[in-house]
Every structure is written in C-alpha cells, then in structure tokens.
CSV table of C-alpha atoms in Angstrom, one decimal:
chain,number,residue,atom,x,y,z
A,170,MET,CA,-0.1,-0.1,-0.1
A,171,LYS,CA,2.8,2.5,0.9
A,172,LYS,CA,4.4,1.3,-2.6
A,173,LYS,CA,1.3,2.5,-4.2
A,174,GLN,CA,1.0,6.0,-2.3
A,175,TYR,CA,4.4,6.8,-3.4
A,176,ILE,CA,3.7,5.4,-7.2
A,177,TYR,CA,0.5,7.6,-6.9
A,178,GLY,CA,2.2,10.8,-5.7
A,179,ILE,CA,5.3,10.8,-8.0
A,180,SER,CA,3.0,10.1,-11.2
A,181,ALA,CA,0.8,13.2,-10.3
A,182,ILE,CA,3.9,15.2,-9.5
A,183,LEU,CA,5.4,14.4,-13.0
A,184,MET,CA,2.3,15.6,-14.8
A,185,TRP,CA,2.2,18.9,-12.5
A,186,SER,CA,5.7,19.5,-13.6
A,187,THR,CA,3.9,20.9,-16.7
A,188,LEU,CA,1.4,22.7,-15.5
A,189,ALA,CA,3.1,26.5,-15.4
A,190,THR,CA,4.7,25.9,-18.9
A,191,VAL,CA,1.5,24.7,-20.3
A,192,VAL,CA,-0.5,27.4,-18.8
A,193,LYS,CA,1.6,30.3,-19.7
A,194,LEU,CA,2.0,29.2,-23.2
A,195,VAL,CA,-2.2,28.9,-23.5
A,196,MET,CA,-2.7,31.8,-21.4
A,197,THR,CA,-1.0,34.1,-24.3
A,198,GLU,CA,-3.9,33.6,-26.2
A,199,ILE,CA,-6.9,32.6,-24.1
A,200,PRO,CA,-8.5,34.2,-21.0
A,201,ASN,CA,-7.8,32.5,-17.9
A,202,LEU,CA,-11.2,31.5,-16.9
A,203,GLU,CA,-12.1,30.4,-20.3
A,204,ALA,CA,-8.9,27.9,-20.7
A,205,LEU,CA,-9.8,26.6,-16.8
A,206,SER,CA,-13.5,26.6,-17.6
A,207,ILE,CA,-12.6,24.0,-20.9
A,208,SER,CA,-10.1,21.8,-19.3
A,209,SER,CA,-12.0,21.4,-16.1
A,210,LEU,CA,-15.1,20.2,-18.4
A,211,ILE,CA,-12.6,18.0,-20.4
A,212,ALA,CA,-11.4,16.5,-17.0
A,213,PHE,CA,-15.1,15.7,-15.9
A,214,PHE,CA,-16.2,13.9,-19.0
A,215,PHE,CA,-12.7,11.9,-18.9
A,216,LEU,CA,-13.5,11.0,-15.3
A,217,VAL,CA,-17.4,10.0,-16.1
A,218,ILE,CA,-16.2,7.9,-19.2
A,219,THR,CA,-13.6,6.0,-17.1
A,220,ASN,CA,-15.7,5.7,-13.9
A,221,THR,CA,-18.5,4.4,-16.3
A,222,ILE,CA,-16.0,1.6,-18.2
A,223,ASN,CA,-14.5,0.3,-14.5
A,224,GLY,CA,-18.0,0.8,-12.9
A,225,LYS,CA,-17.4,3.2,-10.3
A,226,ILE,CA,-20.1,5.3,-11.5
A,227,LYS,CA,-22.7,3.0,-9.6
A,228,GLU,CA,-21.2,4.4,-6.5
A,229,PHE,CA,-22.6,7.8,-7.0
A,230,ARG,CA,-26.1,6.5,-5.9
A,231,LYS,CA,-24.6,5.9,-2.6
A,232,TYR,CA,-23.9,9.3,-1.6
A,233,SER,CA,-26.6,11.8,-0.4
A,234,ILE,CA,-27.4,15.2,-1.4
A,235,LYS,CA,-25.6,16.7,1.8
A,236,GLU,CA,-22.6,14.8,0.8
A,237,ILE,CA,-22.7,15.8,-3.0
A,238,ALA,CA,-23.2,19.7,-1.8
A,239,ILE,CA,-19.9,18.9,0.4
A,240,MET,CA,-18.1,17.6,-2.9
A,241,VAL,CA,-19.2,20.9,-4.5
A,242,PHE,CA,-17.9,22.9,-1.7
A,243,LEU,CA,-14.8,21.0,-1.9
A,244,GLY,CA,-14.6,21.8,-5.5
A,245,PHE,CA,-15.1,25.5,-5.1
A,246,ILE,CA,-12.5,26.1,-2.7
A,247,GLY,CA,-10.0,23.6,-3.8
A,248,LEU,CA,-10.0,23.4,-7.4
A,249,PHE,CA,-12.0,26.5,-8.8
A,250,MET,CA,-10.5,29.0,-6.5
A,251,TYR,CA,-7.2,27.6,-6.4
A,252,SER,CA,-7.0,27.2,-10.4
A,253,ALA,CA,-8.6,30.5,-11.0
A,254,LEU,CA,-5.9,32.2,-8.5
A,255,TYR,CA,-3.1,30.3,-9.9
A,256,TYR,CA,-3.7,31.0,-13.5
A,257,GLN,CA,-3.8,34.6,-12.5
A,258,GLY,CA,-0.6,34.3,-10.9
A,259,ILE,CA,1.0,32.9,-13.8
A,260,ALA,CA,-0.2,35.6,-16.1
A,261,MET,CA,1.0,38.2,-13.9
A,262,LEU,CA,4.5,36.7,-12.9
A,263,SER,CA,7.0,34.7,-14.8
A,264,SER,CA,6.3,30.9,-14.6
A,265,GLN,CA,9.4,29.9,-12.5
A,266,GLU,CA,7.9,32.8,-10.1
A,267,ALA,CA,4.5,31.4,-9.9
A,268,CYS,CA,5.8,27.7,-9.9
A,269,VAL,CA,7.7,28.6,-6.6
A,270,LEU,CA,5.3,30.2,-4.7
A,271,ASN,CA,2.8,27.8,-5.6
A,272,TYR,CA,4.7,25.1,-3.8
A,273,LEU,CA,4.2,26.5,-0.5
A,274,TRP,CA,0.9,24.3,-0.7
A,275,PRO,CA,2.8,21.5,0.8
A,276,ILE,CA,3.5,23.5,3.9
A,277,MET,CA,-0.2,24.4,3.8
A,278,ILE,CA,-1.3,20.7,4.0
A,279,VAL,CA,1.0,20.4,7.2
A,280,LEU,CA,-0.4,23.5,8.9
A,281,PHE,CA,-3.7,22.6,8.2
A,282,SER,CA,-3.5,19.1,9.1
A,283,SER,CA,-2.3,19.8,12.6
A,284,ILE,CA,-5.3,22.0,13.0
A,285,ILE,CA,-7.9,20.1,11.4
A,286,LEU,CA,-6.8,16.4,11.4
A,287,LYS,CA,-5.0,17.1,14.9
A,288,GLU,CA,-1.6,15.5,13.3
A,289,LYS,CA,1.0,16.6,15.5
A,290,LEU,CA,3.1,19.9,14.8
A,291,THR,CA,6.6,18.7,15.4
A,292,LEU,CA,9.8,21.0,15.7
A,293,ALA,CA,10.8,19.9,12.7
A,294,LYS,CA,7.3,20.7,10.9
A,295,LEU,CA,7.6,24.3,12.5
A,296,LEU,CA,11.2,24.6,11.1
A,297,ALA,CA,10.4,23.4,7.7
A,298,MET,CA,7.3,26.4,7.6
A,299,ILE,CA,9.7,28.9,8.9
A,300,CYS,CA,12.6,27.9,6.2
A,301,SER,CA,9.6,27.8,3.2
A,302,PHE,CA,8.5,31.3,4.0
A,303,ILE,CA,11.9,32.8,4.3
A,304,GLY,CA,12.0,31.6,0.7
A,305,THR,CA,8.9,33.4,-0.1
A,306,ILE,CA,10.1,36.6,1.2
A,307,ILE,CA,13.5,36.3,-0.6
A,308,LEU,CA,11.2,35.8,-4.0
A,309,VAL,CA,8.7,38.6,-3.4
A,310,SER,CA,11.5,41.1,-2.4
A,311,GLY,CA,12.7,41.5,-6.0
A,312,GLY,CA,15.2,39.9,-8.3
A,313,SER,CA,13.3,40.6,-11.8
A,314,ASN,CA,12.4,43.4,-14.4
A,315,ASN,CA,9.4,44.1,-12.6
A,316,THR,CA,9.4,46.0,-9.2
A,317,SER,CA,7.9,44.4,-6.2
A,318,GLU,CA,5.1,46.4,-6.0
A,319,ASN,CA,4.0,45.3,-9.5
A,320,LYS,CA,4.4,41.5,-8.6
A,321,ALA,CA,2.5,42.0,-5.4
A,322,PRO,CA,-1.1,41.1,-6.9
A,323,GLY,CA,0.3,38.0,-8.7
A,324,VAL,CA,2.4,36.7,-5.5
A,325,ILE,CA,-0.6,37.1,-3.5
A,326,CYS,CA,-2.7,35.0,-5.9
A,327,CYS,CA,0.0,32.3,-5.7
A,328,ILE,CA,0.2,32.6,-1.9
A,329,LEU,CA,-3.7,32.3,-1.5
A,330,ALA,CA,-3.9,29.6,-3.9
A,331,ALA,CA,-1.6,27.5,-2.2
A,332,ALA,CA,-3.3,28.0,1.1
A,333,LEU,CA,-6.6,27.2,-0.5
A,334,TYR,CA,-5.0,23.7,-2.1
A,335,GLY,CA,-3.6,22.9,1.2
A,336,LEU,CA,-6.7,23.3,2.7
A,337,PHE,CA,-8.7,21.7,0.2
A,338,SER,CA,-6.3,18.6,0.5
A,339,VAL,CA,-7.0,18.0,4.2
A,340,LEU,CA,-10.6,18.4,4.0
A,341,ASN,CA,-10.8,16.2,1.3
A,342,LYS,CA,-9.1,13.6,3.7
A,343,LYS,CA,-11.2,14.1,6.5
A,344,ALA,CA,-14.4,13.6,4.2
A,345,ASP,CA,-13.0,10.2,2.9
A,346,TYR,CA,-15.0,10.1,-0.1
A,347,ASN,CA,-14.6,7.8,-3.2
A,348,GLN,CA,-12.1,9.7,-5.1
A,349,ASN,CA,-13.2,8.7,-8.3
A,350,ILE,CA,-16.8,10.0,-7.4
A,351,ALA,CA,-15.4,13.0,-5.7
A,352,MET,CA,-13.2,14.5,-8.3
A,353,THR,CA,-15.7,14.0,-11.0
A,354,VAL,CA,-18.4,16.2,-9.0
A,355,ILE,CA,-15.4,18.6,-8.2
A,356,TRP,CA,-14.1,19.1,-11.8
A,357,LEU,CA,-17.8,19.5,-12.8
A,358,THR,CA,-17.9,22.3,-10.0
A,359,THR,CA,-15.0,24.1,-11.4
A,360,ALA,CA,-16.1,24.0,-15.1
A,361,ILE,CA,-19.2,25.6,-13.8
A,362,PHE,CA,-18.3,28.2,-11.4
A,363,SER,CA,-15.1,29.5,-14.0
A,364,GLY,CA,-17.4,29.3,-17.0
A,365,VAL,CA,-20.2,31.6,-15.3
A,366,LEU,CA,-17.8,34.0,-13.7
A,367,GLY,CA,-15.9,33.9,-17.1
A,368,ILE,CA,-18.5,34.6,-19.4
A,369,ILE,CA,-19.4,37.6,-17.1
A,370,THR,CA,-16.0,39.1,-16.5
A,371,GLU,CA,-14.0,37.8,-20.0
A,372,LYS,CA,-14.3,38.3,-23.8
A,373,TRP,CA,-13.9,34.7,-25.0
A,374,VAL,CA,-12.2,33.9,-27.8
A,375,TYR,CA,-11.9,31.2,-30.5
A,376,ILE,CA,-9.4,28.6,-29.8
A,377,TYR,CA,-7.0,27.2,-32.2
A,378,ALA,CA,-5.3,23.9,-32.7
A,379,LYS,CA,-2.3,24.5,-30.7
A,380,GLU,CA,-4.4,25.7,-28.0
A,381,TRP,CA,-6.5,22.9,-28.0
A,382,ILE,CA,-3.5,20.5,-27.5
A,383,GLY,CA,-2.4,22.3,-24.3
A,384,ILE,CA,-6.3,22.7,-23.0
A,385,ILE,CA,-6.4,18.7,-23.6
A,386,TRP,CA,-3.4,18.1,-22.1
A,387,LEU,CA,-4.1,20.3,-18.7
A,388,GLY,CA,-7.9,18.4,-18.6
A,389,ILE,CA,-7.1,15.0,-19.0
A,390,PHE,CA,-3.4,14.7,-17.3
A,391,VAL,CA,-2.8,17.7,-15.3
A,392,ASP,CA,-6.4,17.9,-13.8
A,393,ALA,CA,-8.3,14.3,-14.2
A,394,VAL,CA,-5.5,11.9,-13.8
A,395,ALA,CA,-3.1,13.8,-11.7
A,396,TYR,CA,-5.3,15.4,-9.0
A,397,LEU,CA,-7.1,11.7,-8.8
A,398,LEU,CA,-4.0,9.9,-8.0
A,399,TRP,CA,-2.7,12.9,-5.8
A,400,ALA,CA,-6.0,12.7,-3.8
A,401,ILE,CA,-6.1,8.7,-3.3
A,402,ALA,CA,-2.2,9.1,-2.4
A,403,LEU,CA,-3.3,11.5,0.5
A,404,ARG,CA,-6.4,9.9,1.3
A,405,THR,CA,-4.8,6.5,2.0
A,406,SER,CA,-1.7,7.7,3.7
A,407,LYS,CA,-1.5,7.4,7.6
A,408,ASN,CA,0.8,10.3,7.6
A,409,THR,CA,-0.3,13.4,5.3
A,410,ALA,CA,2.9,15.2,5.7
A,411,GLU,CA,4.8,12.2,4.5
A,412,VAL,CA,3.2,12.1,1.0
A,413,ALA,CA,2.8,15.8,0.7
A,414,ASN,CA,6.9,15.8,0.9
A,415,LEU,CA,7.1,14.1,-2.5
A,416,ALA,CA,5.9,17.5,-3.9
A,417,TYR,CA,9.4,19.1,-3.4
A,418,LEU,CA,10.4,17.4,-6.9
A,419,THR,CA,7.7,19.2,-8.9
A,420,PRO,CA,9.0,22.7,-8.8
A,421,PHE,CA,12.7,22.2,-9.8
A,422,MET,CA,11.3,20.0,-12.9
A,423,SER,CA,8.9,22.7,-13.3
A,424,VAL,CA,11.5,25.8,-13.2
A,425,VAL,CA,13.7,23.5,-15.7
A,426,ILE,CA,11.0,23.0,-18.2
A,427,SER,CA,9.6,26.5,-17.9
A,428,ALA,CA,13.4,27.4,-18.7
A,429,LEU,CA,13.8,25.2,-21.7
A,430,VAL,CA,10.3,25.6,-23.6
A,431,LEU,CA,9.5,29.3,-22.4
A,432,ASP,CA,13.2,30.3,-22.7
A,433,GLU,CA,13.0,32.1,-19.5
A,434,LYS,CA,16.3,32.7,-17.9
A,435,LEU,CA,17.1,30.9,-14.6
A,436,ASN,CA,16.9,33.8,-11.8
A,437,VAL,CA,19.6,33.7,-9.1
A,438,ARG,CA,16.6,34.9,-6.4
A,439,THR,CA,13.9,32.5,-8.0
A,440,ILE,CA,16.6,29.7,-7.3
A,441,LEU,CA,17.7,30.6,-4.0
A,442,ALA,CA,13.7,31.1,-3.0
A,443,LEU,CA,13.1,27.6,-4.4
A,444,VAL,CA,16.1,26.0,-2.4
A,445,PHE,CA,14.6,27.7,0.9
A,446,ILE,CA,11.2,26.4,-0.1
A,447,VAL,CA,12.2,23.1,-0.8
A,448,GLY,CA,14.8,22.7,1.8
A,449,GLY,CA,11.8,23.3,4.4
A,450,ILE,CA,10.2,20.4,3.1
A,451,LEU,CA,13.2,18.4,3.1
A,452,ILE,CA,14.1,19.2,6.7
A,453,GLN,CA,10.6,17.6,7.5
A,454,ASN,CA,10.8,14.7,5.5
A,455,ILE,CA,14.5,13.7,6.8
A,456,TYR,CA,12.9,14.1,10.3
A,457,GLU,CA,10.2,11.7,9.6
A,458,LEU,CA,12.5,9.2,8.0
A,459,LYS,CA,15.0,9.6,11.3
A,460,ARG,CA,11.8,9.0,13.5
A,461,GLN,CA,10.3,6.2,11.5
A,462,SER,CA,13.7,4.6,11.8
A,463,ILE,CA,13.9,5.0,15.5
A,464,ASP,CA,10.4,3.5,15.8
A,465,ASN,CA,11.4,0.4,13.6
A,466,ASN,CA,14.3,-0.3,15.8
A,467,VAL,CA,12.8,0.0,19.2
C-alpha cells in the first residue's frame, strides 16, 4: 500500500511539473477562466467515461444530497478558487516565480493537518514552515525586471492559491469520499463556476489547434489523472505530511521545463527562494525518516 502511495504521488508530480509552462503558453491567447472552464469540463467528461468503464459510476447513488453538496464545496474552494488564482498568478508573474510560490502548498497541508486532523505539529515541521516562508520573502523582495509592487498582486494570488489547495487536500482527506466520484463532482463544479464567472468578466476567444492541445493536456492529465492520483495518495496515507513531501520534486522540474520551453532565464533569486522553500520540505522529510527508523528499531 505504501509503495502504491508513492507511485500515485510521483506520477501526479510528473504531470504537474508541466502545468506552469503549459498554462503560460495557453494564457498568451486564451483568457484565464475560459481555459480553466474548458480544461475542467474535459477533466469531468474524462472521469465520467473512466468511471463508467470501471463500474465506479454506480457508487454515485450511495451519496446523499448533503454529501454531494460537500463535494461541490470542496470543488469550489479547492480547485475552482485555487486554479483561478494560480492561473492569474502565472499570467502576472514569470512561470518560474508562480511555480515556486505555488509550492508553498505542501507546507499548507502540514499546517492545516495540524489544525483540522490534529496531526502532531513537531519542531521539524515548524522549522520547515519557517524555512519555506523565508524562501517566499526572498522571492517577493525583488530580483526581476518588475518591481516588487508590480509583482504583489501575482504573489498574493499564488500564495492564496497554495493555502486553498492545502486546505482542500486536508478537508478532502477528512471527508473520506470515493475519490473517483468526488473528483468527478469537483471538476464539474470547477467547470461551471469558472465558466459562469468567465462569461461575465471575460471576452472569450476562438481556440486554435495549438491551444486545444494544451487545454486537452491540462484537462486529461494535469487535471483529471494527476489530481485523482494525488487525492488517492493523500487519502490512503496514515501520515499526510509524508506524502505531501513528495511535492518537492515538482518545482525543480517545472523551473527547468519553463527555462527550456519558454526560454526563461534562470533567475538567481528564484533559485535561492526555491532552495529555501524546498529545503523546508526536506527538513521535515528527513525528520520523518529518522523518526520512523527509530520507531522501527525500538
């Protein structure tokens, strides 16, 4: 079971590492909420087809209206609000900066797990959070062609997005619903809310073949498959922080991909901030491994 958790988690991370780059490419031509709505709808239909084939769609009948409403709420705060804020952050910052800030969410998972799930907040976890927040300060203090003041809205969007996804992950684990059903409802919720808000606030455009490739990739792999695998990995783990720590791989991969595909120069300040943020996660990970080793030897 533990091996499967890691396989699910790492697979999700590999797909997520392409998110900032693909969104940055798509965002150049398509309004944020239009792209989010369509990719979310693709994710929804993909999950409906998958659940129908494997027979899990029948489990939908087991849930009450109240439980479906909770899934809708999870979808609203976790993936609609998270994605809308993160997409906006990517549009306002470089993909590297947005990605680094977004990866505060593993720390947010640890924080909310301590508050909501009553998981023990150890000294190592506190040090990890402090280290990661120092990385955030380094990143937002400057180091690019934009002034810190100009970057502030994008920075706020990414930090709020990270906090909301951390909260979503913990509440989703606590709710303990079948993730095949829950993620189907959650992506439909995201598609509806982003579609309605997008039609009101944006001028939607015609989507060409290149953009469709990006949106389909986001909808099927980054959205449907990756989020489902990550939700399953978190839900089946006895220690939420242990699985959340896997996320330290993603920003490094994402920064490299954005540098290669988008031709973004690797900014020293961005790399330093990334080291602090990921270093915080590693501090926690090393502590957990040592603690487990001691427990196994006792």
